[in-house]
Amino acid sequence: MTTRKYVLQPSEVLKVKIFEDVSINPRGYVLFSLTSFDPGESPKVMVHDMISVMRDAMGFCPKWYKGDVYLYLQGSDLMMKKMGYIDEREIAKNVVDFDVCRGNIAILHQERKKPSRGFITEKVGIMDEYNIGPLYKDSIPRKVLRTKKFQDEGWITGLSISESGKVAYAKVLDISPIKQALFVDGDKVFEITGFIGEIKWAGDKIAIRNTNLEEKGFFGRKELLILEENGDYVKIDVPGDPGDWVEVYPAPSGSALAYHEGKLYFISTESGKSVVRELDMSSLEHRVLISGDRSVHGVDVSSYGLAFIWSSITRSSVLSIYRWKDSKEIEVASATRVPDVGVSAVNERHVVLGKSEKKIIMLHGGPRTCYGISFNFEALMYALNGYEVHMVNYPGSAGFEECENVEEIVKDIAEYIKSVKGKKVLYGESFGAFLALMVSSLVDDLSGLIVERGIYEALSGHMASDEGFEFEKLTYKLSDPIDHPEDYIKYSPIFLIKRIKFPILVIGATDDWRCPFAQSVALYNMLKRYDKEAYLLILSGTHNVKYSGESREKVYRLSKIMEWVEKCFEK
């Protein structure tokens, strides 16, 4: 197959749009935000009114309040609007997050207490409807932040409000190791060594998605817990991982939990797909409700039905409703269709796009994420330009088998690479970059290697990372870095570079705090010291590397990477 140069131009492919933050009311009207990746476009709040889809406001995170009235964020301002009306009202400023249930509103408010030190604190509280004022009257006050029952502050990471007005929220207690607690109206009811993700009231109980770092498993264990207010809880046994851990670009950020009339609806990742499960809160038994060759990225529910957002290889973002009255799924809107390049699964683990003698083998980051039957812009761009793209789900990927041994993962990847015939370039990002460099010492038939924003020397890398030493202590189970610094050499692939026999492209971003830019520079310098064919691609002013910036910048970066890949294949 002849490589076609840069089929995807800024004017066509990066007009990709994705749906986020879906919300459905009892009448079946669906709110969602639409994010466009065109330069200069802002997120829009859209309404599906049973006939068509219309733009209603500029903003994101819309949620139905009462009747046809809804709330949404515009920057950090909490806004109120009635469907179809031009008028809108600001009801609170400096809002990080909020939740609504039966007319009750809980908000997470952020304020800078010590500007000279840049210290930011967050407050959670309940907004009294009386203080909001009548809808669409001049008496609606501005800059409202009132509390009806309580107010708490600290590093708060999520919240949910119940039908009775109780607020559950997660707060960070310590960061070494990370400890979080769940509070209800200011009282601590549950504590965990790990991360508390999404929170959702389910009747008089609380559902939470969390990562338990005390459980065995690669970088902790994802869990779905059902809590009583007294702190007692039941762990729900879920195939795979609760939540959407499928790697998608662009990545939606919809809710993974929804509740209605005794049933909890949640997303779980299973073998590269994410499905919607229905949990009966009385029996705690669950079943698959929504599945298929796709990945679900956000859900909400009402008496009308279940609204959900999904993507597939050829659909960047689709909004659908599963109606209760006839158990029928209806597609409401589709954001962007993309060309079909052909997809196949390998051993029910890996995903392959396109068919060519020129292969790009991709390793995802995480490690607790996975590639799935879902839209992935980067892989699609490579496939449309004439390459065969292998998206590898190594052991320890979300929704696949557990693994606690990095050496086993590296061996598994090496065996897969050897099984792929033809010219091959290996491409790893973040944790995948670390793995790619480790694997490179075990294979000798690569045409090239790309490592992007990885940590290659464990001691200094984790010292400078915003995650500190939590990651490597949990992932590699290493000892104290001061007492046993020699242990970190084992997981520092920079010391393996003498074995590399093929060109290597090192990609780093100057503003990357997770995988510091100095790691990329150090790797490049060491490669040049030993006369390796190495190239350094510096992305200035970015954190998420090629995913940052305007559309033209993204296309340009990926085109430069493909340019380098093609040179490797030409040798």
Tab-separated table of N, CA and C in Angstrom, residues 226 234-237 261-264 278-287:
chain	number	residue	atom	x	y	z
A	226	ILE	N	-21.391	0.506	47.554
A	226	ILE	CA	-22.690	1.041	47.967
A	226	ILE	C	-22.619	1.260	49.473
A	234	VAL	N	-21.079	-2.196	50.914
A	234	VAL	CA	-21.009	-3.449	50.174
A	234	VAL	C	-20.248	-3.182	48.888
A	235	LYS	N	-19.278	-4.034	48.574
A	235	LYS	CA	-18.546	-3.909	47.314
A	235	LYS	C	-19.257	-4.737	46.248
A	236	ILE	N	-19.569	-4.092	45.128
A	236	ILE	CA	-20.262	-4.767	44.042
A	236	ILE	C	-19.246	-5.475	43.157
A	237	ASP	N	-19.469	-6.760	42.958
A	237	ASP	CA	-18.571	-7.549	42.114
A	237	ASP	C	-18.907	-7.271	40.652
A	261	GLU	N	-35.456	5.537	40.717
A	261	GLU	CA	-36.472	4.609	41.212
A	261	GLU	C	-35.915	3.231	41.568
A	262	GLY	N	-34.950	3.229	42.471
A	262	GLY	CA	-34.431	1.975	42.994
A	262	GLY	C	-33.404	1.274	42.135
A	263	LYS	N	-33.010	1.893	41.027
A	263	LYS	CA	-32.028	1.283	40.137
A	263	LYS	C	-30.843	2.233	39.940
A	264	LEU	N	-29.629	1.670	40.061
A	264	LEU	CA	-28.410	2.423	39.778
A	264	LEU	C	-27.875	1.967	38.428
A	278	GLU	N	-27.277	-2.232	34.937
A	278	GLU	CA	-28.383	-1.814	35.803
A	278	GLU	C	-28.303	-2.611	37.099
A	279	LEU	N	-28.186	-1.896	38.225
A	279	LEU	CA	-28.057	-2.525	39.542
A	279	LEU	C	-29.331	-2.301	40.339
A	280	ASP	N	-29.965	-3.390	40.774
A	280	ASP	CA	-31.137	-3.303	41.645
A	280	ASP	C	-30.653	-3.016	43.061
A	281	MET	N	-31.051	-1.877	43.630
A	281	MET	CA	-30.522	-1.456	44.924
A	281	MET	C	-31.030	-2.304	46.083
A	282	SER	N	-32.108	-3.051	45.902
A	282	SER	CA	-32.617	-3.901	46.983
A	282	SER	C	-31.897	-5.247	47.016
A	283	SER	N	-31.712	-5.869	45.854
A	283	SER	CA	-31.051	-7.172	45.800
A	283	SER	C	-29.559	-7.067	45.520
A	284	LEU	N	-29.109	-5.898	45.033
A	284	LEU	CA	-27.725	-5.643	44.622
A	284	LEU	C	-27.270	-6.570	43.492
A	285	GLU	N	-28.229	-7.083	42.732
A	285	GLU	CA	-27.909	-7.847	41.536
A	285	GLU	C	-27.896	-6.905	40.335
A	286	HIS	N	-27.033	-7.193	39.366
A	286	HIS	CA	-26.947	-6.297	38.214
A	286	HIS	C	-26.909	-7.085	36.913
A	287	ARG	N	-27.264	-6.396	35.828
A	287	ARG	CA	-27.287	-6.998	34.498
A	287	ARG	C	-26.820	-5.970	33.478
